Tab-separated table of C-alpha atoms in Angstrom:
chain	number	residue	atom	x	y	z
A	1	MET	CA	0.176	0.076	-0.018
A	2	GLY	CA	1.314	3.678	-0.503
A	3	ASP	CA	1.867	5.859	1.557
A	4	HIS	CA	-0.385	9.000	-0.153
A	5	GLY	CA	-4.017	8.092	-1.283
A	6	ARG	CA	-7.568	9.700	-0.201
A	7	VAL	CA	-9.678	8.893	3.464
A	8	ASP	CA	-12.937	8.307	3.330
A	9	LEU	CA	-12.724	6.378	6.638
A	10	VAL	CA	-11.077	7.751	10.378
A	11	ILE	CA	-11.371	4.290	12.769
A	12	PHE	CA	-10.946	5.236	15.813
A	13	ASP	CA	-10.466	2.784	18.748
A	14	CYS	CA	-11.594	3.985	21.874
A	15	ASP	CA	-9.370	2.791	25.144
A	16	GLY	CA	-7.005	5.837	25.324
A	17	VAL	CA	-8.171	7.309	22.328
A	18	LEU	CA	-11.595	8.551	22.367
A	19	VAL	CA	-11.922	7.967	26.263
A	20	ASP	CA	-9.175	8.046	29.466
A	21	SER	CA	-9.891	5.061	31.216
A	22	GLU	CA	-6.694	2.711	31.257
A	23	PRO	CA	-5.126	4.178	33.783
A	24	ILE	CA	-8.577	3.505	35.735
A	25	VAL	CA	-8.521	0.172	34.671
A	26	GLY	CA	-4.663	-0.698	35.294
A	27	ARG	CA	-5.199	0.480	39.122
A	28	VAL	CA	-8.427	-2.054	39.514
A	29	LEU	CA	-6.869	-4.628	37.724
A	30	ALA	CA	-3.307	-4.111	38.905
A	31	ASP	CA	-5.361	-3.714	42.601
A	32	ARG	CA	-6.519	-7.735	42.144
A	33	MET	CA	-4.191	-9.020	40.714
A	34	ARG	CA	-1.732	-8.123	43.962
A	35	GLN	CA	-4.601	-10.040	45.879
A	36	LEU	CA	-4.399	-13.051	44.081
A	37	GLY	CA	-0.213	-12.889	44.642
A	38	ILE	CA	0.801	-11.014	41.222
A	39	GLN	CA	3.185	-8.226	42.353
A	40	ILE	CA	2.800	-5.634	39.762
A	41	THR	CA	2.208	-1.850	39.817
A	42	ASP	CA	-0.720	0.155	38.185
A	43	GLN	CA	1.435	2.045	35.720
A	44	GLU	CA	3.595	-1.690	34.676
A	45	CYS	CA	-0.530	-3.072	34.571
A	46	ALA	CA	-2.007	-0.236	32.584
A	47	SER	CA	0.855	-0.566	29.725
A	48	ALA	CA	1.219	-4.359	29.720
A	49	PHE	CA	-2.866	-5.102	29.324
A	50	ALA	CA	-3.459	-1.842	26.963
A	51	GLY	CA	-5.351	-2.861	23.865
A	52	LEU	CA	-6.092	-6.674	25.005
A	53	ASP	CA	-9.132	-7.925	24.709
A	54	GLN	CA	-10.271	-10.647	27.722
A	55	ALA	CA	-8.823	-13.376	26.554
A	56	ALA	CA	-5.227	-12.447	25.695
A	57	ALA	CA	-5.648	-11.299	29.260
A	58	ALA	CA	-6.716	-13.671	30.641
A	59	ARG	CA	-3.321	-15.664	29.296
A	60	LEU	CA	-1.220	-13.067	30.516
A	61	ILE	CA	-2.596	-12.889	33.763
A	62	ALA	CA	-2.666	-17.442	34.109
A	63	ASP	CA	1.155	-16.871	33.525
A	64	ARG	CA	1.936	-14.355	36.400
A	65	LEU	CA	0.115	-16.502	37.947
A	66	GLY	CA	1.392	-19.667	37.144
A	67	SER	CA	-2.456	-21.041	36.969
A	68	ALA	CA	-5.708	-19.943	35.687
A	69	VAL	CA	-6.949	-16.916	37.603
A	70	PRO	CA	-10.290	-18.429	40.689
A	71	PRO	CA	-14.011	-18.909	39.300
A	72	GLY	CA	-15.730	-15.585	39.282
A	73	TRP	CA	-12.426	-13.874	39.118
A	74	PHE	CA	-13.211	-12.175	35.722
A	75	ASP	CA	-16.926	-11.328	37.224
A	76	ALA	CA	-15.985	-9.704	40.396
A	77	LEU	CA	-13.362	-7.637	38.160
A	78	THR	CA	-15.623	-6.420	35.231
A	79	VAL	CA	-18.229	-5.541	38.004
A	80	ALA	CA	-15.338	-2.825	39.571
A	81	VAL	CA	-13.958	-2.017	37.062
A	82	ASP	CA	-16.905	-0.755	35.599
A	83	ALA	CA	-17.840	0.765	38.941
A	84	ALA	CA	-14.617	3.280	38.456
A	85	LEU	CA	-15.147	4.111	34.833
A	86	ARG	CA	-18.467	4.806	35.865
A	87	ALA	CA	-17.798	7.465	38.341
A	88	GLU	CA	-14.168	8.446	36.785
A	89	VAL	CA	-13.908	8.529	33.527
A	90	ALA	CA	-13.559	11.856	31.202
A	91	PRO	CA	-13.246	12.241	27.409
A	92	VAL	CA	-9.313	11.779	26.132
A	93	PRO	CA	-7.433	15.171	26.246
A	94	GLY	CA	-8.968	17.573	22.610
A	95	ILE	CA	-11.112	14.369	21.637
A	96	VAL	CA	-15.166	16.318	21.201
A	97	PRO	CA	-13.164	19.295	19.100
A	98	VAL	CA	-11.963	16.786	16.708
A	99	LEU	CA	-15.111	14.824	16.589
A	100	GLN	CA	-16.444	18.128	15.675
A	101	GLN	CA	-14.737	19.029	13.180
A	102	LEU	CA	-14.112	15.254	11.479
A	103	ARG	CA	-16.044	15.911	7.647
A	104	VAL	CA	-14.940	12.295	6.374
A	105	PRO	CA	-17.271	9.416	8.260
A	106	PHE	CA	-15.647	7.181	11.032
A	107	CYS	CA	-16.156	5.040	13.389
A	108	VAL	CA	-14.801	3.238	16.974
A	109	ALA	CA	-13.913	-0.413	16.771
A	110	SER	CA	-12.564	-1.497	20.514
A	111	ASN	CA	-11.341	-4.522	21.516
A	112	GLY	CA	-13.348	-4.251	24.972
A	113	ARG	CA	-16.774	-5.664	26.192
A	114	PRO	CA	-19.435	-3.576	24.179
A	115	GLU	CA	-21.189	-2.947	27.311
A	116	LYS	CA	-17.467	-0.925	28.878
A	117	VAL	CA	-17.372	0.858	25.292
A	118	ALA	CA	-21.117	2.064	25.196
A	119	LEU	CA	-20.354	2.550	29.445
A	120	THR	CA	-17.319	4.746	28.953
A	121	LEU	CA	-18.523	6.836	25.776
A	122	GLY	CA	-22.061	7.429	27.163
A	123	ALA	CA	-20.399	8.543	30.605
A	124	CYS	CA	-17.779	10.850	28.536
A	125	GLY	CA	-20.584	11.866	26.339
A	126	LEU	CA	-19.673	11.110	22.935
A	127	ALA	CA	-22.131	8.225	22.629
A	128	ALA	CA	-23.837	10.422	20.055
A	129	TYR	CA	-20.925	10.672	18.063
A	130	PHE	CA	-21.021	6.714	16.866
A	131	GLU	CA	-24.687	5.906	16.920
A	132	GLY	CA	-24.862	2.532	15.351
A	133	ARG	CA	-20.674	2.530	14.084
A	134	ILE	CA	-19.853	0.928	16.591
A	135	PHE	CA	-17.361	-2.405	17.081
A	136	THR	CA	-15.961	-4.283	19.387
A	137	ALA	CA	-14.256	-7.689	19.443
A	138	ALA	CA	-16.951	-10.048	20.516
A	139	GLU	CA	-17.972	-9.355	16.767
A	140	VAL	CA	-15.554	-11.639	14.978
A	141	ALA	CA	-13.394	-14.268	15.859
A	142	ARG	CA	-10.083	-12.900	16.810
A	143	GLY	CA	-9.630	-9.767	18.533
A	144	LYS	CA	-6.639	-7.033	17.964
A	145	PRO	CA	-3.912	-7.765	16.972
A	146	ALA	CA	-5.789	-9.250	14.358
A	147	PRO	CA	-7.011	-7.492	11.446
A	148	ASP	CA	-10.699	-8.829	12.240
A	149	LEU	CA	-12.272	-5.917	13.976
A	150	PHE	CA	-10.704	-3.767	11.483
A	151	LEU	CA	-11.634	-5.095	8.407
A	152	LEU	CA	-15.242	-6.289	10.064
A	153	ALA	CA	-15.283	-2.143	10.933
A	154	ALA	CA	-14.318	-1.371	7.160
A	155	SER	CA	-16.656	-3.540	5.492
A	156	ARG	CA	-19.892	-2.718	7.710
A	157	MET	CA	-19.384	0.623	6.599
A	158	GLY	CA	-18.455	0.332	3.159
A	159	VAL	CA	-15.052	1.597	2.905
A	160	PRO	CA	-12.360	-0.413	1.344
A	161	PRO	CA	-9.075	-1.096	3.357
A	162	ALA	CA	-6.281	1.344	1.103
A	163	ARG	CA	-9.593	4.591	2.172
A	164	CYS	CA	-9.307	3.841	5.328
A	165	VAL	CA	-7.095	5.483	9.293
A	166	VAL	CA	-6.804	4.051	12.342
A	167	VAL	CA	-6.285	5.866	15.307
A	168	GLU	CA	-4.434	4.113	17.818
A	169	ASP	CA	-2.766	4.155	21.310
A	170	SER	CA	-1.307	0.255	21.231
A	171	GLU	CA	1.085	-1.655	19.847
A	172	SER	CA	-1.914	-4.500	19.596
A	173	GLY	CA	-3.986	-1.743	17.516
A	174	VAL	CA	-0.893	-0.898	15.628
A	175	ALA	CA	-0.242	-4.221	14.286
A	176	ALA	CA	-3.935	-4.926	13.550
A	177	ALA	CA	-4.220	-1.797	11.650
A	178	ARG	CA	-1.391	-3.089	9.298
A	179	SER	CA	-1.870	-6.213	9.442
A	180	ALA	CA	-5.398	-4.970	7.316
A	181	GLY	CA	-3.347	-2.991	4.967
A	182	MET	CA	-4.854	0.434	6.144
A	183	ARG	CA	-2.929	3.698	7.291
A	184	VAL	CA	-2.259	3.981	11.026
A	185	LEU	CA	-1.495	7.367	13.332
A	186	ARG	CA	-0.256	6.445	16.985
A	187	TYR	CA	-1.527	8.629	19.193
A	188	ALA	CA	1.213	8.948	21.812
A	189	PRO	CA	1.139	11.368	24.479
A	190	ASP	CA	3.947	10.944	26.472
A	191	GLY	CA	5.930	11.861	23.035
A	192	SER	CA	7.101	7.826	22.878
A	193	THR	CA	7.746	7.016	19.162
A	194	PRO	CA	7.697	2.880	18.190
A	195	GLY	CA	7.183	1.120	15.354
A	196	PRO	CA	7.195	2.750	12.019
A	197	VAL	CA	3.770	5.004	11.830
A	198	ARG	CA	3.336	8.140	12.822
A	199	ALA	CA	3.007	9.215	16.346
A	200	PHE	CA	1.227	12.586	17.833
A	201	ARG	CA	1.355	13.763	21.922
A	202	SER	CA	-1.687	15.878	21.195
A	203	MET	CA	-5.305	15.415	19.803
A	204	ALA	CA	-5.330	19.301	18.578
A	205	GLU	CA	-2.670	17.628	15.971
A	206	LEU	CA	-4.630	15.223	14.472
A	207	PRO	CA	-6.700	17.429	11.995
A	208	SER	CA	-3.632	18.659	10.136
A	209	LEU	CA	-2.488	15.344	10.261
A	210	LEU	CA	-5.415	14.206	8.737
A	211	SER	CA	-5.142	17.137	6.463
A	212	LEU	CA	-9.496	18.184	7.119
A	213	GLY	CA	-9.545	21.520	4.913
A	214	ASP	CA	-8.506	19.171	2.165
A	215	GLY	CA	-11.012	18.546	-0.668
A	216	ASN	CA	-8.899	15.236	-1.316
A	217	ARG	CA	-9.172	14.048	2.139
A	218	SER	CA	-5.155	12.952	1.854
A	219	ILE	CA	-3.258	11.490	4.559
A	220	SER	CA	0.608	10.692	4.051
A	221	VAL	CA	1.837	8.320	6.762
A	222	CYS	CA	4.344	5.357	7.270
A	223	ALA	CA	2.268	2.716	7.263
A	224	ASP	CA	2.509	0.174	4.863
A	225	SER	CA	0.834	-3.561	6.214
A	226	GLN	CA	3.675	-5.933	6.347
């Protein structure tokens, strides 16, 4: 796939891109893991589990624990996470003006549970921007880093992968977008620039990166599929 081309769809990840949920989830998850005897900090937890679906998270926890998690553990975790998100989650700084400016179709594709995605978008006042355009890993056989979810979103939106740009913050999401043959912009507010994709620190940069004022809706990013 070339570096230049028309953009007919922007696909947003949810956690860490639209909603500032990852520190909250990391804190709750780390606390629950420490109760199992796994030594991990909140920050380490947020970083290690960013972008993972529940199946991948369960495997990672089992590896750390040396055995499967106790029965009911994930159910209790879900209740605790949802309660914390409901009370604390906020939009990622600057995302609302971006959504208001966007003049091309956009949607959200998340590895998160459908209920969690609905909860966080609703709590942040973002749900109306994505009505009927929310896709989750529950709809595909394989979540990110497989390309299935992004390909589903593009298909449902009627746009070929080469005309899509994905906005992601996690390694698994970037890998999924590249595998899907899509261009990708990585939101990295900490200033890191891992991997061969264009990274940006502030949502205020995104409109210019997407060339929103350009009638050709063109974008140039280094994101050739592997």
